Amino acid sequence: MKLAMIGFGQAGGKIVDKFLEYDQRTGSGIVRAAVAVNTAKADLMGLEHIPQNNRVLIGQSRVKGHGVGADNELGAEIAEEDIDEVQGAIDSIPVHEVDAFLIVAGMGGGTGSGGAPVIAKHLKRIYTEPVYGLGVLPGSDEGGIYTLNAARSFQTFVREVDNLMVFDNDAWRQSGESVESGYEEINEEIVTRFGILFGAGEVGGDDDVAESVVDSSEIINTLSGGGVSTIGYAAEEVEMQESSGLLSRFTGGDGGGSDDSAHTTNRITSLVRKAALGRLTLPCEIDGTERALLVLSGPPAHLNRKGIERGRKWLEEQTGSMEVRGGDYPVNEPNVASVVLLSGVTNVPRIKELQQVAIEAQENIDDIRQESEENLENLVEDEEDELDPLF
């Protein structure tokens, strides 16, 4: 699947930069074009892979390249005002060669959480290609203002995109690690999962052809209908061996006897379960999922149709969805990996909790503001009778 990626804000820019690095490392060819947009000049300068002419600094007249200081209302205003500058970079994207736009943003800060919904609305008005969001939720220990930003941004962003894929930092941060290494690992997790998902179906001239091809239309159909999506992933190391051809895979064998075939099938079904029931990018209950997509990647000799069909059937039973697609993505790497995309999830305790905390934070901020104004009046009113103001 060919994507035009737009990283909005610090986190968004770093993740898109990481996607480009992944693309170059694996040759997956997912990122057809990449743009980074920010109000902070230093964040744009820190990127390594996004071309210089695709790094767009907005809001210079208002914040002078210093960022919006976690004020996402200001972030949204600036994105509206400078939309033409962002469009200028998008104009260089060969849109006829892309299957979809992906807007990536951290939802706790100011620029990304404010600006991402604005650019999504703008793109949907102009282009016929789907516009997806990838939103990263802040950890609950990052403070009330970031939680409030994320809740408001989430509410707006999910309405402006064709589907919002969510990654929850809270579920992935490990205690005791530094902030820098923590985010580095999180970004690696994001790129690995989405890389395999969007990379499925992209076949080069010398590649093994998938038995059940997952192409961009299947990803688009799974994401259609809107709502929120989460992704599960599980992998197991395997020994590399010579591919035994497509025919043996069709008949359920993988070069050895029926024991090998049964082992391959069992490994696949086990990985599908681990991916769906393990750590999802956004933790949720998987029953009631509207649509799902299963992608198995790995050396051709370790993939078979029987395992994929069993995994797909199990996923249908667990989600209660009749719309479960599945297929394989042969790659010459010593890992069999299962990626499960769950689209249209509704039973998400974390989002409910986020919104509740945000409501409380908003009430606290309003109370503090009012109290602050009263305190200032009390501070100066005693002197007002004796001193004349300047104007």
mmCIF file of N, CA, C and O in Angstrom, residues 52-141:
data_model
loop_
_atom_site.group_PDB
_atom_site.id
_atom_site.type_symbol
_atom_site.label_atom_id
_atom_site.label_comp_id
_atom_site.label_asym_id
_atom_site.label_seq_id
_atom_site.Cartn_x
_atom_site.Cartn_y
_atom_site.Cartn_z
ATOM 1 N N GLN A 52 14.490 18.046 3.138
ATOM 2 C CA GLN A 52 14.424 19.420 3.660
ATOM 3 C C GLN A 52 13.241 20.207 3.097
ATOM 4 O O GLN A 52 12.560 20.924 3.817
ATOM 5 N N ASN A 53 13.007 20.070 1.769
ATOM 6 C CA ASN A 53 11.937 20.872 1.164
ATOM 7 C C ASN A 53 10.538 20.365 1.518
ATOM 8 O O ASN A 53 9.544 20.967 1.146
ATOM 9 N N ASN A 54 10.462 19.235 2.251
ATOM 10 C CA ASN A 54 9.164 18.733 2.719
ATOM 11 C C ASN A 54 8.971 18.964 4.218
ATOM 12 O O ASN A 54 8.097 18.377 4.832
ATOM 13 N N ARG A 55 9.825 19.834 4.798
ATOM 14 C CA ARG A 55 9.672 20.198 6.213
ATOM 15 C C ARG A 55 9.075 21.603 6.258
ATOM 16 O O ARG A 55 9.691 22.558 5.789
ATOM 17 N N VAL A 56 7.884 21.697 6.796
ATOM 18 C CA VAL A 56 7.131 22.958 6.715
ATOM 19 C C VAL A 56 7.006 23.572 8.112
ATOM 20 O O VAL A 56 6.431 22.970 9.015
ATOM 21 N N LEU A 57 7.544 24.787 8.251
ATOM 22 C CA LEU A 57 7.431 25.527 9.508
ATOM 23 C C LEU A 57 6.240 26.465 9.396
ATOM 24 O O LEU A 57 6.205 27.324 8.509
ATOM 25 N N ILE A 58 5.254 26.291 10.278
ATOM 26 C CA ILE A 58 4.066 27.156 10.234
ATOM 27 C C ILE A 58 3.998 28.019 11.496
ATOM 28 O O ILE A 58 4.679 27.751 12.479
ATOM 29 N N GLY A 59 3.198 29.085 11.419
ATOM 30 C CA GLY A 59 2.977 29.947 12.590
ATOM 31 C C GLY A 59 4.122 30.875 12.919
ATOM 32 O O GLY A 59 4.209 31.355 14.054
ATOM 33 N N GLN A 60 4.975 31.176 11.937
ATOM 34 C CA GLN A 60 6.149 32.013 12.235
ATOM 35 C C GLN A 60 5.761 33.407 12.709
ATOM 36 O O GLN A 60 6.416 33.982 13.576
ATOM 37 N N SER A 61 4.688 33.952 12.148
ATOM 38 C CA SER A 61 4.290 35.304 12.531
ATOM 39 C C SER A 61 3.752 35.348 13.958
ATOM 40 O O SER A 61 3.763 36.386 14.606
ATOM 41 N N ARG A 62 3.299 34.193 14.472
ATOM 42 C CA ARG A 62 2.685 34.181 15.805
ATOM 43 C C ARG A 62 3.601 33.612 16.890
ATOM 44 O O ARG A 62 3.593 34.102 18.011
ATOM 45 N N VAL A 63 4.350 32.551 16.575
ATOM 46 C CA VAL A 63 5.171 31.939 17.642
ATOM 47 C C VAL A 63 6.662 31.936 17.310
ATOM 48 O O VAL A 63 7.462 31.389 18.069
ATOM 49 N N LYS A 64 7.025 32.542 16.189
ATOM 50 C CA LYS A 64 8.452 32.762 15.836
ATOM 51 C C LYS A 64 9.299 31.487 15.834
ATOM 52 O O LYS A 64 10.470 31.502 16.188
ATOM 53 N N GLY A 65 8.676 30.349 15.476
ATOM 54 C CA GLY A 65 9.434 29.100 15.384
ATOM 55 C C GLY A 65 9.706 28.423 16.704
ATOM 56 O O GLY A 65 10.521 27.503 16.779
ATOM 57 N N HIS A 66 9.024 28.867 17.789
ATOM 58 C CA HIS A 66 9.292 28.303 19.117
ATOM 59 C C HIS A 66 8.224 27.319 19.592
ATOM 60 O O HIS A 66 8.246 26.898 20.748
ATOM 61 N N GLY A 67 7.267 26.957 18.756
ATOM 62 C CA GLY A 67 6.217 26.021 19.159
ATOM 63 C C GLY A 67 5.062 26.715 19.850
ATOM 64 O O GLY A 67 5.127 27.920 20.147
ATOM 65 N N VAL A 68 4.002 25.960 20.142
ATOM 66 C CA VAL A 68 2.788 26.568 20.716
ATOM 67 C C VAL A 68 2.625 26.263 22.208
ATOM 68 O O VAL A 68 1.602 26.598 22.806
ATOM 69 N N GLY A 69 3.618 25.609 22.808
ATOM 70 C CA GLY A 69 3.596 25.382 24.245
ATOM 71 C C GLY A 69 2.392 24.610 24.743
ATOM 72 O O GLY A 69 1.729 25.000 25.695
ATOM 73 N N ALA A 70 2.083 23.487 24.068
ATOM 74 C CA ALA A 70 0.990 22.584 24.464
ATOM 75 C C ALA A 70 -0.393 23.243 24.413
ATOM 76 O O ALA A 70 -1.336 22.753 25.026
ATOM 77 N N ASP A 71 -0.518 24.363 23.669
ATOM 78 C CA ASP A 71 -1.819 25.026 23.496
ATOM 79 C C ASP A 71 -2.422 24.532 22.183
ATOM 80 O O ASP A 71 -2.099 25.050 21.115
ATOM 81 N N ASN A 72 -3.301 23.525 22.247
ATOM 82 C CA ASN A 72 -3.760 22.956 20.974
ATOM 83 C C ASN A 72 -4.837 23.786 20.276
ATOM 84 O O ASN A 72 -5.073 23.615 19.092
ATOM 85 N N GLU A 73 -5.455 24.716 20.991
ATOM 86 C CA GLU A 73 -6.355 25.654 20.308
ATOM 87 C C GLU A 73 -5.531 26.560 19.394
ATOM 88 O O GLU A 73 -5.909 26.827 18.260
ATOM 89 N N LEU A 74 -4.402 27.018 19.911
ATOM 90 C CA LEU A 74 -3.495 27.833 19.103
ATOM 91 C C LEU A 74 -2.942 27.000 17.944
ATOM 92 O O LEU A 74 -2.836 27.485 16.805
ATOM 93 N N GLY A 75 -2.613 25.735 18.220
ATOM 94 C CA GLY A 75 -2.126 24.839 17.158
ATOM 95 C C GLY A 75 -3.128 24.711 16.021
ATOM 96 O O GLY A 75 -2.768 24.745 14.839
ATOM 97 N N ALA A 76 -4.417 24.586 16.380
ATOM 98 C CA ALA A 76 -5.476 24.472 15.364
ATOM 99 C C ALA A 76 -5.631 25.780 14.579
ATOM 100 O O ALA A 76 -5.774 25.771 13.352
ATOM 101 N N GLU A 77 -5.568 26.907 15.290
ATOM 102 C CA GLU A 77 -5.690 28.218 14.631
ATOM 103 C C GLU A 77 -4.575 28.425 13.612
ATOM 104 O O GLU A 77 -4.806 28.863 12.486
ATOM 105 N N ILE A 78 -3.346 28.114 14.039
ATOM 106 C CA ILE A 78 -2.187 28.302 13.143
ATOM 107 C C ILE A 78 -2.294 27.392 11.922
ATOM 108 O O ILE A 78 -1.997 27.804 10.798
ATOM 109 N N ALA A 79 -2.729 26.140 12.140
ATOM 110 C CA ALA A 79 -2.886 25.211 11.012
ATOM 111 C C ALA A 79 -3.916 25.750 10.008
ATOM 112 O O ALA A 79 -3.713 25.665 8.792
ATOM 113 N N GLU A 80 -4.993 26.333 10.519
ATOM 114 C CA GLU A 80 -6.013 26.947 9.643
ATOM 115 C C GLU A 80 -5.415 28.109 8.862
ATOM 116 O O GLU A 80 -5.601 28.226 7.642
ATOM 117 N N GLU A 81 -4.699 28.984 9.583
ATOM 118 C CA GLU A 81 -4.146 30.193 8.954
ATOM 119 C C GLU A 81 -3.110 29.856 7.887
ATOM 120 O O GLU A 81 -3.038 30.513 6.844
ATOM 121 N N ASP A 82 -2.274 28.837 8.164
ATOM 122 C CA ASP A 82 -1.151 28.535 7.263
ATOM 123 C C ASP A 82 -1.389 27.285 6.417
ATOM 124 O O ASP A 82 -0.444 26.628 5.982
ATOM 125 N N ILE A 83 -2.650 26.963 6.186
ATOM 126 C CA ILE A 83 -2.966 25.743 5.434
ATOM 127 C C ILE A 83 -2.374 25.773 4.027
ATOM 128 O O ILE A 83 -2.008 24.727 3.478
ATOM 129 N N ASP A 84 -2.241 26.958 3.453
ATOM 130 C CA ASP A 84 -1.686 27.065 2.087
ATOM 131 C C ASP A 84 -0.222 26.637 2.052
ATOM 132 O O ASP A 84 0.238 26.065 1.057
ATOM 133 N N GLU A 85 0.507 26.917 3.143
ATOM 134 C CA GLU A 85 1.918 26.504 3.190
ATOM 135 C C GLU A 85 2.031 24.984 3.253
ATOM 136 O O GLU A 85 2.901 24.379 2.628
ATOM 137 N N VAL A 86 1.118 24.361 4.015
ATOM 138 C CA VAL A 86 1.101 22.897 4.097
ATOM 139 C C VAL A 86 0.705 22.317 2.741
ATOM 140 O O VAL A 86 1.319 21.361 2.248
ATOM 141 N N GLN A 87 -0.300 22.937 2.112
ATOM 142 C CA GLN A 87 -0.759 22.470 0.798
ATOM 143 C C GLN A 87 0.359 22.573 -0.240
ATOM 144 O O GLN A 87 0.481 21.732 -1.124
ATOM 145 N N GLY A 88 1.200 23.598 -0.101
ATOM 146 C CA GLY A 88 2.333 23.767 -1.022
ATOM 147 C C GLY A 88 3.231 22.539 -1.031
ATOM 148 O O GLY A 88 3.691 22.084 -2.085
ATOM 149 N N ALA A 89 3.489 21.963 0.163
ATOM 150 C CA ALA A 89 4.317 20.749 0.247
ATOM 151 C C ALA A 89 3.552 19.541 -0.290
ATOM 152 O O ALA A 89 4.121 18.672 -0.956
ATOM 153 N N ILE A 90 2.243 19.483 -0.020
ATOM 154 C CA ILE A 90 1.427 18.354 -0.488
ATOM 155 C C ILE A 90 1.326 18.367 -2.016
ATOM 156 O O ILE A 90 1.240 17.307 -2.648
ATOM 157 N N ASP A 91 1.376 19.563 -2.609
ATOM 158 C CA ASP A 91 1.302 19.670 -4.080
ATOM 159 C C ASP A 91 2.437 18.927 -4.774
ATOM 160 O O ASP A 91 2.314 18.526 -5.927
ATOM 161 N N SER A 92 3.562 18.751 -4.057
ATOM 162 C CA SER A 92 4.700 18.039 -4.671
ATOM 163 C C SER A 92 4.521 16.519 -4.611
ATOM 164 O O SER A 92 5.314 15.774 -5.176
ATOM 165 N N ILE A 93 3.479 16.039 -3.904
ATOM 166 C CA ILE A 93 3.231 14.598 -3.788
ATOM 167 C C ILE A 93 2.516 14.106 -5.046
ATOM 168 O O ILE A 93 1.505 14.682 -5.448
ATOM 169 N N PRO A 94 3.016 13.044 -5.682
ATOM 170 C CA PRO A 94 2.296 12.489 -6.844
ATOM 171 C C PRO A 94 1.061 11.715 -6.365
ATOM 172 O O PRO A 94 1.097 10.504 -6.193
ATOM 173 N N VAL A 95 -0.027 12.451 -6.120
ATOM 174 C CA VAL A 95 -1.206 11.860 -5.470
ATOM 175 C C VAL A 95 -1.780 10.696 -6.283
ATOM 176 O O VAL A 95 -2.326 9.740 -5.731
ATOM 177 N N HIS A 96 -1.628 10.737 -7.618
ATOM 178 C CA HIS A 96 -2.151 9.640 -8.453
ATOM 179 C C HIS A 96 -1.420 8.324 -8.179
ATOM 180 O O HIS A 96 -1.893 7.257 -8.568
ATOM 181 N N GLU A 97 -0.283 8.384 -7.473
ATOM 182 C CA GLU A 97 0.475 7.167 -7.156
ATOM 183 C C GLU A 97 0.240 6.673 -5.729
ATOM 184 O O GLU A 97 0.831 5.691 -5.311
ATOM 185 N N VAL A 98 -0.601 7.358 -4.955
ATOM 186 C CA VAL A 98 -0.806 6.924 -3.566
ATOM 187 C C VAL A 98 -2.203 6.337 -3.376
ATOM 188 O O VAL A 98 -3.148 6.720 -4.057
ATOM 189 N N ASP A 99 -2.292 5.379 -2.444
ATOM 190 C CA ASP A 99 -3.576 4.741 -2.132
ATOM 191 C C ASP A 99 -4.320 5.485 -1.037
ATOM 192 O O ASP A 99 -5.544 5.398 -0.944
ATOM 193 N N ALA A 100 -3.586 6.196 -0.175
ATOM 194 C CA ALA A 100 -4.220 6.897 0.943
ATOM 195 C C ALA A 100 -3.244 7.894 1.553
ATOM 196 O O ALA A 100 -2.032 7.809 1.358
ATOM 197 N N PHE A 101 -3.809 8.846 2.298
ATOM 198 C CA PHE A 101 -3.018 9.753 3.134
ATOM 199 C C PHE A 101 -3.018 9.206 4.557
ATOM 200 O O PHE A 101 -4.034 8.669 5.022
ATOM 201 N N LEU A 102 -1.890 9.345 5.260
ATOM 202 C CA LEU A 102 -1.827 8.984 6.679
ATOM 203 C C LEU A 102 -1.255 10.175 7.440
ATOM 204 O O LEU A 102 -0.116 10.574 7.222
ATOM 205 N N ILE A 103 -2.090 10.753 8.320
ATOM 206 C CA ILE A 103 -1.653 11.892 9.139
ATOM 207 C C ILE A 103 -1.267 11.348 10.513
ATOM 208 O O ILE A 103 -2.075 10.712 11.184
ATOM 209 N N VAL A 104 -0.014 11.594 10.908
ATOM 210 C CA VAL A 104 0.512 11.038 12.157
ATOM 211 C C VAL A 104 0.736 12.173 13.150
ATOM 212 O O VAL A 104 1.363 13.187 12.804
ATOM 213 N N ALA A 105 0.209 12.024 14.371
ATOM 214 C CA ALA A 105 0.379 13.088 15.365
ATOM 215 C C ALA A 105 0.308 12.543 16.780
ATOM 216 O O ALA A 105 -0.446 11.605 17.050
ATOM 217 N N GLY A 106 1.104 13.160 17.656
ATOM 218 C CA GLY A 106 0.927 12.932 19.085
ATOM 219 C C GLY A 106 -0.262 13.767 19.523
ATOM 220 O O GLY A 106 -0.393 14.922 19.096
ATOM 221 N N MET A 107 -1.129 13.220 20.364
ATOM 222 C CA MET A 107 -2.376 13.921 20.660
ATOM 223 C C MET A 107 -2.341 14.694 21.979
ATOM 224 O O MET A 107 -3.324 15.331 22.355
ATOM 225 N N GLY A 108 -1.208 14.668 22.659
ATOM 226 C CA GLY A 108 -1.131 15.351 23.947
ATOM 227 C C GLY A 108 -0.552 16.752 23.872
ATOM 228 O O GLY A 108 -0.807 17.580 24.741
ATOM 229 N N GLY A 109 0.256 17.027 22.846
ATOM 230 C CA GLY A 109 0.915 18.331 22.743
ATOM 231 C C GLY A 109 0.009 19.398 22.156
ATOM 232 O O GLY A 109 -1.214 19.328 22.267
ATOM 233 N N GLY A 110 0.619 20.382 21.504
ATOM 234 C CA GLY A 110 -0.181 21.479 20.958
ATOM 235 C C GLY A 110 -0.302 21.457 19.448
ATOM 236 O O GLY A 110 -1.395 21.496 18.892
ATOM 237 N N THR A 111 0.834 21.358 18.757
ATOM 238 C CA THR A 111 0.823 21.465 17.296
ATOM 239 C C THR A 111 0.119 20.286 16.644
ATOM 240 O O THR A 111 -0.783 20.457 15.819
ATOM 241 N N GLY A 112 0.519 19.064 16.999
ATOM 242 C CA GLY A 112 -0.059 17.874 16.378
ATOM 243 C C GLY A 112 -1.514 17.672 16.732
ATOM 244 O O GLY A 112 -2.359 17.438 15.871
ATOM 245 N N SER A 113 -1.828 17.794 18.031
ATOM 246 C CA SER A 113 -3.206 17.507 18.450
ATOM 247 C C SER A 113 -4.164 18.578 17.937
ATOM 248 O O SER A 113 -5.325 18.297 17.655
ATOM 249 N N GLY A 114 -3.673 19.808 17.777
ATOM 250 C CA GLY A 114 -4.526 20.865 17.231
ATOM 251 C C GLY A 114 -4.573 20.864 15.712
ATOM 252 O O GLY A 114 -5.633 21.032 15.105
ATOM 253 N N GLY A 115 -3.417 20.638 15.096
ATOM 254 C CA GLY A 115 -3.313 20.785 13.642
ATOM 255 C C GLY A 115 -3.737 19.575 12.831
ATOM 256 O O GLY A 115 -4.231 19.711 11.704
ATOM 257 N N ALA A 116 -3.556 18.362 13.384
ATOM 258 C CA ALA A 116 -3.863 17.144 12.611
ATOM 259 C C ALA A 116 -5.325 17.081 12.152
ATOM 260 O O ALA A 116 -5.596 16.775 10.989
ATOM 261 N N PRO A 117 -6.310 17.367 13.035
ATOM 262 C CA PRO A 117 -7.697 17.340 12.554
ATOM 263 C C PRO A 117 -7.971 18.386 11.471
ATOM 264 O O PRO A 117 -8.784 18.164 10.572
ATOM 265 N N VAL A 118 -7.263 19.523 11.555
ATOM 266 C CA VAL A 118 -7.451 20.600 10.563
ATOM 267 C C VAL A 118 -6.981 20.137 9.191
ATOM 268 O O VAL A 118 -7.690 20.298 8.183
ATOM 269 N N ILE A 119 -5.792 19.529 9.126
ATOM 270 C CA ILE A 119 -5.267 19.075 7.836
ATOM 271 C C ILE A 119 -6.094 17.906 7.293
ATOM 272 O O ILE A 119 -6.298 17.773 6.082
ATOM 273 N N ALA A 120 -6.621 17.058 8.196
ATOM 274 C CA ALA A 120 -7.469 15.940 7.765
ATOM 275 C C ALA A 120 -8.719 16.467 7.060
ATOM 276 O O ALA A 120 -9.098 15.996 5.975
ATOM 277 N N LYS A 121 -9.353 17.441 7.677
ATOM 278 C CA LYS A 121 -10.569 18.044 7.099
ATOM 279 C C LYS A 121 -10.261 18.653 5.725
ATOM 280 O O LYS A 121 -11.019 18.488 4.761
ATOM 281 N N HIS A 122 -9.126 19.327 5.636
ATOM 282 C CA HIS A 122 -8.692 19.974 4.390
ATOM 283 C C HIS A 122 -8.456 18.942 3.278
ATOM 284 O O HIS A 122 -8.929 19.102 2.156
ATOM 285 N N LEU A 123 -7.745 17.859 3.599
ATOM 286 C CA LEU A 123 -7.435 16.829 2.596
ATOM 287 C C LEU A 123 -8.703 16.122 2.111
ATOM 288 O O LEU A 123 -8.845 15.826 0.923
ATOM 289 N N LYS A 124 -9.617 15.847 3.036
ATOM 290 C CA LYS A 124 -10.852 15.154 2.659
ATOM 291 C C LYS A 124 -11.710 16.014 1.726
ATOM 292 O O LYS A 124 -12.463 15.490 0.908
ATOM 293 N N ARG A 125 -11.591 17.323 1.878
ATOM 294 C CA ARG A 125 -12.367 18.231 1.021
ATOM 295 C C ARG A 125 -11.823 18.241 -0.410
ATOM 296 O O ARG A 125 -12.575 18.371 -1.372
ATOM 297 N N ILE A 126 -10.505 18.039 -0.545
ATOM 298 C CA ILE A 126 -9.860 18.197 -1.859
ATOM 299 C C ILE A 126 -9.675 16.881 -2.608
ATOM 300 O O ILE A 126 -9.849 16.816 -3.821
ATOM 301 N N TYR A 127 -9.298 15.806 -1.891
ATOM 302 C CA TYR A 127 -8.901 14.559 -2.559
ATOM 303 C C TYR A 127 -9.945 13.448 -2.392
ATOM 304 O O TYR A 127 -10.716 13.454 -1.434
ATOM 305 N N THR A 128 -9.917 12.508 -3.321
ATOM 306 C CA THR A 128 -10.843 11.361 -3.245
ATOM 307 C C THR A 128 -10.210 10.184 -2.490
ATOM 308 O O THR A 128 -10.918 9.274 -2.061
ATOM 309 N N GLU A 129 -8.883 10.189 -2.329
ATOM 310 C CA GLU A 129 -8.196 9.110 -1.608
ATOM 311 C C GLU A 129 -8.599 9.136 -0.132
ATOM 312 O O GLU A 129 -8.851 10.206 0.419
ATOM 313 N N PRO A 130 -8.632 7.953 0.517
ATOM 314 C CA PRO A 130 -8.952 7.934 1.951
ATOM 315 C C PRO A 130 -7.905 8.709 2.761
ATOM 316 O O PRO A 130 -6.728 8.752 2.393
ATOM 317 N N VAL A 131 -8.365 9.316 3.844
ATOM 318 C CA VAL A 131 -7.474 10.043 4.756
ATOM 319 C C VAL A 131 -7.556 9.354 6.120
ATOM 320 O O VAL A 131 -8.613 9.345 6.752
ATOM 321 N N TYR A 132 -6.439 8.747 6.540
ATOM 322 C CA TYR A 132 -6.402 8.049 7.822
ATOM 323 C C TYR A 132 -5.581 8.850 8.825
ATOM 324 O O TYR A 132 -4.690 9.607 8.451
ATOM 325 N N GLY A 133 -5.882 8.636 10.102
ATOM 326 C CA GLY A 133 -5.092 9.251 11.160
ATOM 327 C C GLY A 133 -4.381 8.177 11.960
ATOM 328 O O GLY A 133 -4.893 7.068 12.113
ATOM 329 N N LEU A 134 -3.201 8.505 12.451
ATOM 330 C CA LEU A 134 -2.502 7.665 13.423
ATOM 331 C C LEU A 134 -2.217 8.574 14.609
ATOM 332 O O LEU A 134 -1.364 9.464 14.543
ATOM 333 N N GLY A 135 -3.007 8.404 15.666
ATOM 334 C CA GLY A 135 -2.890 9.273 16.831
ATOM 335 C C GLY A 135 -2.228 8.554 17.994
ATOM 336 O O GLY A 135 -2.554 7.406 18.287
ATOM 337 N N VAL A 136 -1.277 9.236 18.634
ATOM 338 C CA VAL A 136 -0.555 8.645 19.773
ATOM 339 C C VAL A 136 -1.040 9.315 21.057
ATOM 340 O O VAL A 136 -0.910 10.530 21.222
ATOM 341 N N LEU A 137 -1.628 8.513 21.961
ATOM 342 C CA LEU A 137 -2.131 9.050 23.230
ATOM 343 C C LEU A 137 -0.991 9.210 24.231
ATOM 344 O O LEU A 137 -0.110 8.349 24.315
ATOM 345 N N PRO A 138 -1.009 10.294 25.019
ATOM 346 C CA PRO A 138 0.051 10.484 26.018
ATOM 347 C C PRO A 138 -0.132 9.524 27.192
ATOM 348 O O PRO A 138 -1.246 9.036 27.439
ATOM 349 N N GLY A 139 0.931 9.265 27.916
ATOM 350 C CA GLY A 139 0.840 8.449 29.125
ATOM 351 C C GLY A 139 0.055 9.200 30.196
ATOM 352 O O GLY A 139 0.075 10.443 30.230
ATOM 353 N N SER A 140 -0.613 8.478 31.079
ATOM 354 C CA SER A 140 -1.431 9.138 32.106
ATOM 355 C C SER A 140 -0.572 9.901 33.112
ATOM 356 O O SER A 140 -1.065 10.746 33.848
ATOM 357 N N ASP A 141 0.741 9.601 33.136
ATOM 358 C CA ASP A 141 1.633 10.309 34.069
ATOM 359 C C ASP A 141 2.168 11.611 33.473
ATOM 360 O O ASP A 141 2.974 12.295 34.090
#
